[in-house]
XYZ file of N, CA and C in Angstrom:
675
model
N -17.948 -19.217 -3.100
C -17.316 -19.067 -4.420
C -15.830 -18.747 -4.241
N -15.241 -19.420 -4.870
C -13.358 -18.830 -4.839
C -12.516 -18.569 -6.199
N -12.017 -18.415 -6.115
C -11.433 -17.361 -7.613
C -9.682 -18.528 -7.760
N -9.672 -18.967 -8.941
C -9.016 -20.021 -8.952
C -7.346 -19.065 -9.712
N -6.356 -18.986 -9.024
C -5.447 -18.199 -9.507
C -4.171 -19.115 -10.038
N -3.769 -19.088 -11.260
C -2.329 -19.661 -11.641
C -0.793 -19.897 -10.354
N -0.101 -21.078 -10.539
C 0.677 -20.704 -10.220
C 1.813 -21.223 -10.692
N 2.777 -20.551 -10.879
C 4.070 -20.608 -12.197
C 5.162 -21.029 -11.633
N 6.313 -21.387 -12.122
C 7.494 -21.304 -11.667
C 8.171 -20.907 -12.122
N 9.803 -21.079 -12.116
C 10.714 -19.462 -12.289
C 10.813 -19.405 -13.757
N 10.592 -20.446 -14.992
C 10.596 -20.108 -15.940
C 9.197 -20.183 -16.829
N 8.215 -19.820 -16.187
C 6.948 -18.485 -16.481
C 5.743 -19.927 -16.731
N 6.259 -21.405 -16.776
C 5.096 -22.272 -16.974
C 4.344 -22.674 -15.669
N 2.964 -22.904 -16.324
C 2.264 -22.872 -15.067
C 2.206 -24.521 -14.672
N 2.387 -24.302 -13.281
C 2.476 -26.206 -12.548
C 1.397 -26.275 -11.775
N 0.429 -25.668 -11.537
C -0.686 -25.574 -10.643
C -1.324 -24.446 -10.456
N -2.146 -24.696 -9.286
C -3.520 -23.815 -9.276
C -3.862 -23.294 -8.019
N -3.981 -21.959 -7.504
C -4.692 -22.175 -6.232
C -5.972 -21.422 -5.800
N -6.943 -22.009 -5.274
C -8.308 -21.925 -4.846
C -8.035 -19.988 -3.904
N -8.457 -19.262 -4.369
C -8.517 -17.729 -3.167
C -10.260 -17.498 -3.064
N -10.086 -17.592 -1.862
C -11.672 -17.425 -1.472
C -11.967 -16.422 -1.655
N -13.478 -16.191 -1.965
C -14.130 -15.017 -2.239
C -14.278 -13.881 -1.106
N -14.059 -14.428 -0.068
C -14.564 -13.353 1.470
C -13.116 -13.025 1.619
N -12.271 -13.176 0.755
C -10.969 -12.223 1.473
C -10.470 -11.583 -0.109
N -10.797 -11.971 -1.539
C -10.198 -11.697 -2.491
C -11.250 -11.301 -3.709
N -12.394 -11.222 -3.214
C -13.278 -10.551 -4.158
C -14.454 -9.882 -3.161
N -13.853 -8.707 -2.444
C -14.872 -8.128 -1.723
C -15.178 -6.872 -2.138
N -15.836 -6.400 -1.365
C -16.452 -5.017 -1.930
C -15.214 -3.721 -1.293
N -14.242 -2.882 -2.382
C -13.109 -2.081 -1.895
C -13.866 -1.279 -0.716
N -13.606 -0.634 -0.153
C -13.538 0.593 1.115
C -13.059 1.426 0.953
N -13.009 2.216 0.380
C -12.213 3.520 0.476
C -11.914 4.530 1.956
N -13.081 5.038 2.203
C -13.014 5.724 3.348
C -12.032 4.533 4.495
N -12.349 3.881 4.578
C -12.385 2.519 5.780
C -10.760 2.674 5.312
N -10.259 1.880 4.274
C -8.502 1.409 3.788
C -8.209 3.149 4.285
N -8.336 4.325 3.449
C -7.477 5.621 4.273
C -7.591 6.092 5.667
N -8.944 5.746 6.372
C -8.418 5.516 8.124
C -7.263 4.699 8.974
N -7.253 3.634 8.092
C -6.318 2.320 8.613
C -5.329 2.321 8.432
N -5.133 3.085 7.071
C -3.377 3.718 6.564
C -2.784 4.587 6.948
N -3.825 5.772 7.420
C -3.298 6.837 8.459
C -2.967 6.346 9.433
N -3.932 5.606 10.273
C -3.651 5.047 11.582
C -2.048 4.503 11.497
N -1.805 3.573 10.662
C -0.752 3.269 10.786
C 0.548 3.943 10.440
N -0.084 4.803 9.522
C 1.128 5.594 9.258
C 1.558 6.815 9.972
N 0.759 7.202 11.069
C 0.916 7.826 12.720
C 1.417 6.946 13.607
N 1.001 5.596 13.567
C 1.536 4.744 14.523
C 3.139 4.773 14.622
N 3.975 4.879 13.078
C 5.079 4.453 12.630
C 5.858 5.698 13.088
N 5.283 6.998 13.347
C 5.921 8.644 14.214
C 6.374 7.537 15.569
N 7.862 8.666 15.492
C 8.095 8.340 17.079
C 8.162 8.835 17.889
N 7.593 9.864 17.738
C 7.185 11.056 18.365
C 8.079 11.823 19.777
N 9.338 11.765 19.085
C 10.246 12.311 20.469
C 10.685 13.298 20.216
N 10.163 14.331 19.457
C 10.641 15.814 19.658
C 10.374 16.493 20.763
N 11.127 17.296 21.272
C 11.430 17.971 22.467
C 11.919 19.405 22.303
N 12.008 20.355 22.883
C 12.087 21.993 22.491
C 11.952 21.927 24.346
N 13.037 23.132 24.679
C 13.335 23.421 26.030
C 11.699 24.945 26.003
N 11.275 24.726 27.036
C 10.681 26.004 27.029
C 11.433 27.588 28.260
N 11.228 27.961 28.469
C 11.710 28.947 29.334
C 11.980 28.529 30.553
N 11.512 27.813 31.282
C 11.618 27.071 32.153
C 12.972 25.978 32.247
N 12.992 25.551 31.078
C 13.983 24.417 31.286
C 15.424 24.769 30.665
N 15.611 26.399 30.307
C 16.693 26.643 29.548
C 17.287 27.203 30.626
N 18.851 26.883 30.614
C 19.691 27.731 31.670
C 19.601 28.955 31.907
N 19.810 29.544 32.971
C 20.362 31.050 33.663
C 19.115 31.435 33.524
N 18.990 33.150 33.328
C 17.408 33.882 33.868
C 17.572 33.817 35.283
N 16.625 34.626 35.939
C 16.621 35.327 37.130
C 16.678 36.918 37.154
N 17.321 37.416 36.433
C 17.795 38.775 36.675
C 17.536 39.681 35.025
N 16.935 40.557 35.786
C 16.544 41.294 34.099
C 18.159 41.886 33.649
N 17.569 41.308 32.305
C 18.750 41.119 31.254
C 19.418 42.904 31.185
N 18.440 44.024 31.323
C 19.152 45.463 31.515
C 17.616 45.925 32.171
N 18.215 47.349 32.704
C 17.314 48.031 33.445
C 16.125 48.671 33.123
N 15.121 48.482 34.327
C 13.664 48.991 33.317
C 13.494 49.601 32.205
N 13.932 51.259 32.491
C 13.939 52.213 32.305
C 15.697 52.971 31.663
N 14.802 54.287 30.560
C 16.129 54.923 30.550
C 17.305 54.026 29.495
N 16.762 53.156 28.552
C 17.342 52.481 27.960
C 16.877 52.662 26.182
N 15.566 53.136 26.436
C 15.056 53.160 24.888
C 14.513 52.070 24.638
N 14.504 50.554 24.933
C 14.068 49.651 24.825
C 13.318 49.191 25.225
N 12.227 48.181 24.648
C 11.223 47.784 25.648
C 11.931 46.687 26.918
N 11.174 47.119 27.968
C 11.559 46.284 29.218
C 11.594 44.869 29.037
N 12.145 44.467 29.537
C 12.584 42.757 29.713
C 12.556 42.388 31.203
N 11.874 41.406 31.319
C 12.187 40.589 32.804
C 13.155 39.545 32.981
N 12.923 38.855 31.922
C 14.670 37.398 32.025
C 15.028 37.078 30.376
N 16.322 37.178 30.687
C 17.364 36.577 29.641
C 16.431 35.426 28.631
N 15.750 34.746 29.336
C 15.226 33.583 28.980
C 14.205 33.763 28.664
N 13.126 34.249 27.836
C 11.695 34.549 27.680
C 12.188 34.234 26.346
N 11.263 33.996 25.284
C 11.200 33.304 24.247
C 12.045 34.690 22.832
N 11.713 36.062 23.327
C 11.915 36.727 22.426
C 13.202 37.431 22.765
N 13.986 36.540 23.600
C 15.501 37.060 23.356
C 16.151 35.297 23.212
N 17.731 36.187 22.650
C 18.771 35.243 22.292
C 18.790 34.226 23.293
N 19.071 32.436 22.803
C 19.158 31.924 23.962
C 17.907 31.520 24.629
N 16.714 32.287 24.336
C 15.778 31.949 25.681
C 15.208 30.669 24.993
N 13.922 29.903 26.280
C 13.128 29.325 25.573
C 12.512 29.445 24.883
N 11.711 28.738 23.992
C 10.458 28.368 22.927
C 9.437 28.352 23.298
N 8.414 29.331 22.681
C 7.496 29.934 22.953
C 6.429 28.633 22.801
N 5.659 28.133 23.018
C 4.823 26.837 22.961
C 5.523 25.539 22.819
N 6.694 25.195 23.350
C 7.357 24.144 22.739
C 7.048 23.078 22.500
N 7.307 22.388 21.284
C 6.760 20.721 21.160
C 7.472 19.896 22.408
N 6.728 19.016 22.499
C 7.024 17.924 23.846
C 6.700 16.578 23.126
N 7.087 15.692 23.827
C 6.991 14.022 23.079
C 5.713 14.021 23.387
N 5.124 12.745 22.119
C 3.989 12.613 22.105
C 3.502 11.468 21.392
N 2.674 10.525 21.560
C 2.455 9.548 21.099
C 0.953 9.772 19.620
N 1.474 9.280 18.740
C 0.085 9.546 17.739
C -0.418 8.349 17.228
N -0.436 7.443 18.306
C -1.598 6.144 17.914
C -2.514 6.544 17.499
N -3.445 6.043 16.911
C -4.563 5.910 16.604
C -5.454 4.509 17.303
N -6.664 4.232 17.970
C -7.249 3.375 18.085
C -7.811 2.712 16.630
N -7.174 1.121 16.190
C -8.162 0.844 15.063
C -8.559 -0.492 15.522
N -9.629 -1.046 15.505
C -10.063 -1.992 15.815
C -9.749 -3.348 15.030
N -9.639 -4.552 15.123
C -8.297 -5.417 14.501
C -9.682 -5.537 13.320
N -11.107 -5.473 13.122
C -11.844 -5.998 12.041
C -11.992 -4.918 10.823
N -11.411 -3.528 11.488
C -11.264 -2.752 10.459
C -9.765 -2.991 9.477
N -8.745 -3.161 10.298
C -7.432 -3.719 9.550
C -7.832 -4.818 9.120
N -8.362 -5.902 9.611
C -8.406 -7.088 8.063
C -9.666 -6.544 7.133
N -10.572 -5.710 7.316
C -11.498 -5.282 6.273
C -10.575 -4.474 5.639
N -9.513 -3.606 5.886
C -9.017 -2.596 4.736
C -8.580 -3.835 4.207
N -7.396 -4.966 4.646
C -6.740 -5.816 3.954
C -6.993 -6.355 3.464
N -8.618 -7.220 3.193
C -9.589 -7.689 2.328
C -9.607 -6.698 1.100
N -9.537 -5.678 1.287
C -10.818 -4.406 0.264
C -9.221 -4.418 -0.900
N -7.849 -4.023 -0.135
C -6.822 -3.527 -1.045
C -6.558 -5.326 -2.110
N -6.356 -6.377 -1.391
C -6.559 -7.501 -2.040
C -7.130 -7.531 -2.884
N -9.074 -7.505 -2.674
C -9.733 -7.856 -3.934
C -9.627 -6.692 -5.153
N -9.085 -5.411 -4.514
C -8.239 -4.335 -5.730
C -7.783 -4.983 -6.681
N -6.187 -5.371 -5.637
C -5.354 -6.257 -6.557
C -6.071 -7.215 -7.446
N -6.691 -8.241 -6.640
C -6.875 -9.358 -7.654
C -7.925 -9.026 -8.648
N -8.758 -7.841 -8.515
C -9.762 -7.840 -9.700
C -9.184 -6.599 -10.970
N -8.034 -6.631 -10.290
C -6.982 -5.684 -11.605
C -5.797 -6.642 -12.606
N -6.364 -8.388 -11.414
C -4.933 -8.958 -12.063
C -3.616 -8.679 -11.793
N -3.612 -8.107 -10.435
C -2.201 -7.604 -10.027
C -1.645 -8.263 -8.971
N -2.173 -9.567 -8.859
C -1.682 -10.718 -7.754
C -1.155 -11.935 -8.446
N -0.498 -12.802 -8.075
C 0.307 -13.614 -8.764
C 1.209 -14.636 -7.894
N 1.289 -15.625 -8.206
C 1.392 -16.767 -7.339
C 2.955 -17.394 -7.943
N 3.997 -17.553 -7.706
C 5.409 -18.507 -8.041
C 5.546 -19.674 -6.736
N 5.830 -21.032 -7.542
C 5.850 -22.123 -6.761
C 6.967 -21.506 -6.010
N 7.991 -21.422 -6.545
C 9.297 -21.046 -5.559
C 10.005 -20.224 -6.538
N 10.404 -19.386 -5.345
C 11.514 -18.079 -5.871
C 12.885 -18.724 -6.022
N 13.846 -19.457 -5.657
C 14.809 -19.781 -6.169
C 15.359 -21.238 -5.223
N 15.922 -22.157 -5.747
C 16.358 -23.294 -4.848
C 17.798 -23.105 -4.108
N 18.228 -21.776 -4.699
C 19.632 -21.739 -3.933
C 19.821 -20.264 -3.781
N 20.152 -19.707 -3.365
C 20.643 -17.802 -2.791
C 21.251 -17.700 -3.973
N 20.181 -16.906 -4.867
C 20.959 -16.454 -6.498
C 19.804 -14.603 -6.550
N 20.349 -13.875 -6.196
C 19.641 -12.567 -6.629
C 19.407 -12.272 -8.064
N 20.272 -12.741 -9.080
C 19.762 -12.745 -10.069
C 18.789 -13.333 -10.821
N 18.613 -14.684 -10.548
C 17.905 -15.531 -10.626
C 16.496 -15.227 -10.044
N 16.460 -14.748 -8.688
C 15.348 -14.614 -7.780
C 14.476 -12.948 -8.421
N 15.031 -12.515 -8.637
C 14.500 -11.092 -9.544
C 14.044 -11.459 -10.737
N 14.972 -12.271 -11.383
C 14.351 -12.594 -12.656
C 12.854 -13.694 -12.820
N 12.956 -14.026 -11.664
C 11.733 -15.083 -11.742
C 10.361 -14.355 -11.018
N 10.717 -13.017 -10.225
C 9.578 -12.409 -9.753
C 9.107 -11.530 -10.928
N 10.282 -11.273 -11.736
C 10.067 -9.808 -12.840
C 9.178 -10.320 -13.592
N 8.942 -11.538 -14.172
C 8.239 -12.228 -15.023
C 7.231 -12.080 -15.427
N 6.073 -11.524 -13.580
C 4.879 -11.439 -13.513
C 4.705 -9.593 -14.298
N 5.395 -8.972 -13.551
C 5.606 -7.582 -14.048
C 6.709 -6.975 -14.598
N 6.426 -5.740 -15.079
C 7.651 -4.524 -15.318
C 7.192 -3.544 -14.829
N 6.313 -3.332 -13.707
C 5.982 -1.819 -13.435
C 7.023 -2.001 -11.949
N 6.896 -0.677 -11.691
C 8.100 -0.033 -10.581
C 8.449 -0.738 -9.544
N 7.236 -0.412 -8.899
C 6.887 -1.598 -7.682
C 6.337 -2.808 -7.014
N 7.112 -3.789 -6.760
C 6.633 -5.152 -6.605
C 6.857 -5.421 -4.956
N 5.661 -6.034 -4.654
C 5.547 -6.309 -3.390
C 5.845 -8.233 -3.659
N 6.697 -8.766 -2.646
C 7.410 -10.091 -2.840
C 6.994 -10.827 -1.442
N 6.080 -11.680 -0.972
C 5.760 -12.501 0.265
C 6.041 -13.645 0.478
N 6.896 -14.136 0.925
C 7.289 -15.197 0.980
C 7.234 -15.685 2.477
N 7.596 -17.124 2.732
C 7.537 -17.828 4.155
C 8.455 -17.633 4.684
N 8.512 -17.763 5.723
C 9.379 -17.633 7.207
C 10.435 -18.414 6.867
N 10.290 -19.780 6.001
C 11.067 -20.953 5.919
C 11.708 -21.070 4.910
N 11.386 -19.597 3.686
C 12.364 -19.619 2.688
C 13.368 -19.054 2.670
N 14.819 -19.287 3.376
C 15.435 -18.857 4.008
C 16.153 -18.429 2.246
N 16.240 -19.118 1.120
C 17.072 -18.891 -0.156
C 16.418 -17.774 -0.834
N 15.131 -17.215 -0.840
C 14.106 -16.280 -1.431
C 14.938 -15.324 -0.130
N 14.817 -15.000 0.822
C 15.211 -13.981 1.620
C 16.416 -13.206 1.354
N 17.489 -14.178 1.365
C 18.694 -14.168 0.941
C 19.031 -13.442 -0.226
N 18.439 -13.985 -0.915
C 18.391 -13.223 -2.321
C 17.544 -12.150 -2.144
N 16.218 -11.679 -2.258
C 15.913 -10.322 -2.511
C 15.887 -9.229 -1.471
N 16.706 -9.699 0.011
C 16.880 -8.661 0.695
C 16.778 -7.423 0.477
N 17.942 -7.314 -0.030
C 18.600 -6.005 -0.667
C 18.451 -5.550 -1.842
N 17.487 -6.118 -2.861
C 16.772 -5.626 -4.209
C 16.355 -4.414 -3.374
N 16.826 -3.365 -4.646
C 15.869 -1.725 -4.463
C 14.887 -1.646 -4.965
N 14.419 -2.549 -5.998
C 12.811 -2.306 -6.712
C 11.870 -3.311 -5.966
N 12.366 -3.608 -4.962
C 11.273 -4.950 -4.146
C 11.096 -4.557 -2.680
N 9.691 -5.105 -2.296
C 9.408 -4.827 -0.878
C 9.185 -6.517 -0.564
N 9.931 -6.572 0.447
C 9.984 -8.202 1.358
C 9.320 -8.190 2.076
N 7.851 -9.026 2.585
C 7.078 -9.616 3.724
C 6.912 -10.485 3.673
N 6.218 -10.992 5.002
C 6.055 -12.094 5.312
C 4.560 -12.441 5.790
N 4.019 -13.665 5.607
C 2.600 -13.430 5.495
C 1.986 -12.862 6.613
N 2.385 -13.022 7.659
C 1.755 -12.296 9.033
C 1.953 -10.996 8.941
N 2.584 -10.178 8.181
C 3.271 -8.921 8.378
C 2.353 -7.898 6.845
N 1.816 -8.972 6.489
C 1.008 -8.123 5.198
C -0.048 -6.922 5.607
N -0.372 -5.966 5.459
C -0.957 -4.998 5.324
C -0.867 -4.095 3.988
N -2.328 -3.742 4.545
C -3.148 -2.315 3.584
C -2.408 -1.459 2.486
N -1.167 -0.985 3.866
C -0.426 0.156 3.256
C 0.721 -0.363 2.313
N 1.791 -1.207 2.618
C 2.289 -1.988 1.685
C 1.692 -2.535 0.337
N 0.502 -2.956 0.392
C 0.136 -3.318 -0.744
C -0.684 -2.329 -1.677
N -1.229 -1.139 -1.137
C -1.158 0.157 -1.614
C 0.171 0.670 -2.528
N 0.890 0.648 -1.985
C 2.299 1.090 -2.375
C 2.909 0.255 -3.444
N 2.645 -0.873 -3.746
C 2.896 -1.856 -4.597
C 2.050 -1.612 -5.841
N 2.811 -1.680 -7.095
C 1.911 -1.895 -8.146
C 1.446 -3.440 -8.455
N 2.447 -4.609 -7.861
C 2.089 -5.860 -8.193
C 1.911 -6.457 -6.668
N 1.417 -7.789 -6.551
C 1.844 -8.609 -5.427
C 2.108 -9.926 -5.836
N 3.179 -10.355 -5.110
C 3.546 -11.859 -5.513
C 3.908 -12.458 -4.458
N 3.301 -13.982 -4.813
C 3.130 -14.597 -3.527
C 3.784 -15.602 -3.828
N 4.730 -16.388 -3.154
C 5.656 -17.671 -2.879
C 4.628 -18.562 -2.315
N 4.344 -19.995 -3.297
C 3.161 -20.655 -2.975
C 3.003 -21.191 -1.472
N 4.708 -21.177 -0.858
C 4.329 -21.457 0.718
C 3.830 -20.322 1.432
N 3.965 -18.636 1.284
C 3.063 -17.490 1.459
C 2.030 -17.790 1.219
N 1.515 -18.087 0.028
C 0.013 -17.917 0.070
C -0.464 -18.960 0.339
N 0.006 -19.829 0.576
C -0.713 -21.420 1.928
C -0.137 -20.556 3.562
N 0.431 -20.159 3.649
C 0.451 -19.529 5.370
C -0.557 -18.859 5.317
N -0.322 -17.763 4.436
C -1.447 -16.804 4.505
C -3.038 -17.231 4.791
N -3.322 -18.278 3.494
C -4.670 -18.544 3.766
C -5.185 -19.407 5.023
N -4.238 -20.247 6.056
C -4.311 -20.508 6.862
C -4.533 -20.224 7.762
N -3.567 -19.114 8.345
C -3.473 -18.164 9.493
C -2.755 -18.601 10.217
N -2.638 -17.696 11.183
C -1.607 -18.761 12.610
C -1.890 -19.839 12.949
N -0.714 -20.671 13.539
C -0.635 -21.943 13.742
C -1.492 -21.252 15.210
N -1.525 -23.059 15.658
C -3.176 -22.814 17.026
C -2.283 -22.494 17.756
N -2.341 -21.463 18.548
C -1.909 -21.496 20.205
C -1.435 -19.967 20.076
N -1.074 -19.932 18.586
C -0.425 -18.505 18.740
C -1.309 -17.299 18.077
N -0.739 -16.031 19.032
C -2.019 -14.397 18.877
C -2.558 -14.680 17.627
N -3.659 -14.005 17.493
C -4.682 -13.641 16.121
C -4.342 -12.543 15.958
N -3.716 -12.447 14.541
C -3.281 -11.513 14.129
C -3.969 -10.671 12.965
N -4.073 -9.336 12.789
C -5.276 -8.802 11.586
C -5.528 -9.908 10.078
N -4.675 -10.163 9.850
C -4.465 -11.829 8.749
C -5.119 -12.877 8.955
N -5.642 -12.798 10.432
C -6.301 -13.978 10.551
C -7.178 -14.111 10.249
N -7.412 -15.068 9.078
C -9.186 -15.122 8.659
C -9.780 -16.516 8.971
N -10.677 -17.029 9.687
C -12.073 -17.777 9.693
C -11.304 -19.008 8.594
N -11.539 -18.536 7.628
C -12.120 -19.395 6.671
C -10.900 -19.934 5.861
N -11.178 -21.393 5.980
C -9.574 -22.444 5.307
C -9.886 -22.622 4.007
N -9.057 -22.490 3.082
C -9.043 -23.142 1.766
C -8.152 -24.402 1.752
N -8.790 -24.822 0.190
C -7.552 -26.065 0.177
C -7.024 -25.283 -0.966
N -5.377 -25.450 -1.168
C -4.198 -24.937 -2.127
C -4.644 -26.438 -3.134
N -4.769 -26.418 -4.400
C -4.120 -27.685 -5.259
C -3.262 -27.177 -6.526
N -2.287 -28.329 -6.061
C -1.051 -28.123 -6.773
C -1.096 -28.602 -8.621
């Protein structure tokens, strides 16, 4: 079964149609499953290079800072112990990596689950083409069409070099590319919109020869225009 979605061009009439299969756009959501995969990644994205000298690695020390005794104070052994001026840090953070192991069928199952979200809220949306020439005004105005809420997620092809151009640098838009789609992005999005050469990459997958990437799904549709 496939779920037959509009697709418009920049002034809001519809010129075609495209086929979204049911095993990637009407599945059953995940909850638990999509917030493992979003953490994961959103630990992955730490770069985990904080550093703190501990006692050891801070200059000078050797010689007690004043004499045992006969001072009123409690004794000290080095300048450098964590509870004087100067010294090291008492447990110090050290670099550290916070991968997470996720297995690549759990990332395309969250990316299935947040999809059929979208599409069974009506919050996916298809434009033949975002603009024929590098016009930001133009290219906003033809994505805004679909929505007015805050955030719009915008996917377009590798090869639309005039869609790039233009919504680079929009502040109310997030730019991907179909290999680069994930969970958490489209979480973060109140809409998604797809550039009809996006959502023909997308449903394709990688060309043959090259890695399988979490996007990669099995199963080909045909696009009709």
């Amino acid at each position: 079964m496939a779920l037959t979605l509009e697709i418009k061009n920049a002034e809001g009439q519809k010129v075609g149609s495209v086929e979204l299969p049911a095993e990637i756009f009407d599945v059953q959501t995940n909850i638990p499953l999509i917030h493992q995969v979003v953490t994961a990644q959103l630990a992955a994205a730490r770069q985990g290079t904080q550093k703190a000298k501990n006692r050891g690695e801070v200059s000078g020390g050797g010689k007690k800072p004043f004499k045992q005794k006969g001072t009123g104070r409690a004794r000290q052994g080095s300048s450098r112990s964590p509870n004087q001026i100067g010294g090291g840090v008492a447990h110090a953070v050290r670099p550290r990596k916070y991968d997470q192991r996720t297995p690549k069928k759990m990332i395309a199952a969250a990316l299935k689950g947040v999809l059929s979200d979208r599409q069974r809220n009506d919050r996916i949306h298809v434009l033949d083409s975002v603009v024929a020439a590098p016009s930001t005004k133009a290219a906003i105005a033809a994505v805004r069409q679909f929505s007015d809420r805050k955030n719009l997620l915008v996917v377009v092809s590798r090869k639309e070099d005039a869609a790039w151009r233009s919504l680079r640098n929009a502040d109310d838009l997030h730019l991907l590319v179909p290999d680069q789609l994930n969970a958490y992005d489209i979480l973060k999005s109140d809409d998604v919109i797809f550039s009809e050469a996006a959502i023909n990459d997308f449903l394709t997958g990688p060309a043959k020869g090259k890695a399988v990437t979490a996007v990669a799904f099995e199963s080909e549709v045909e696009v009709s225009a």
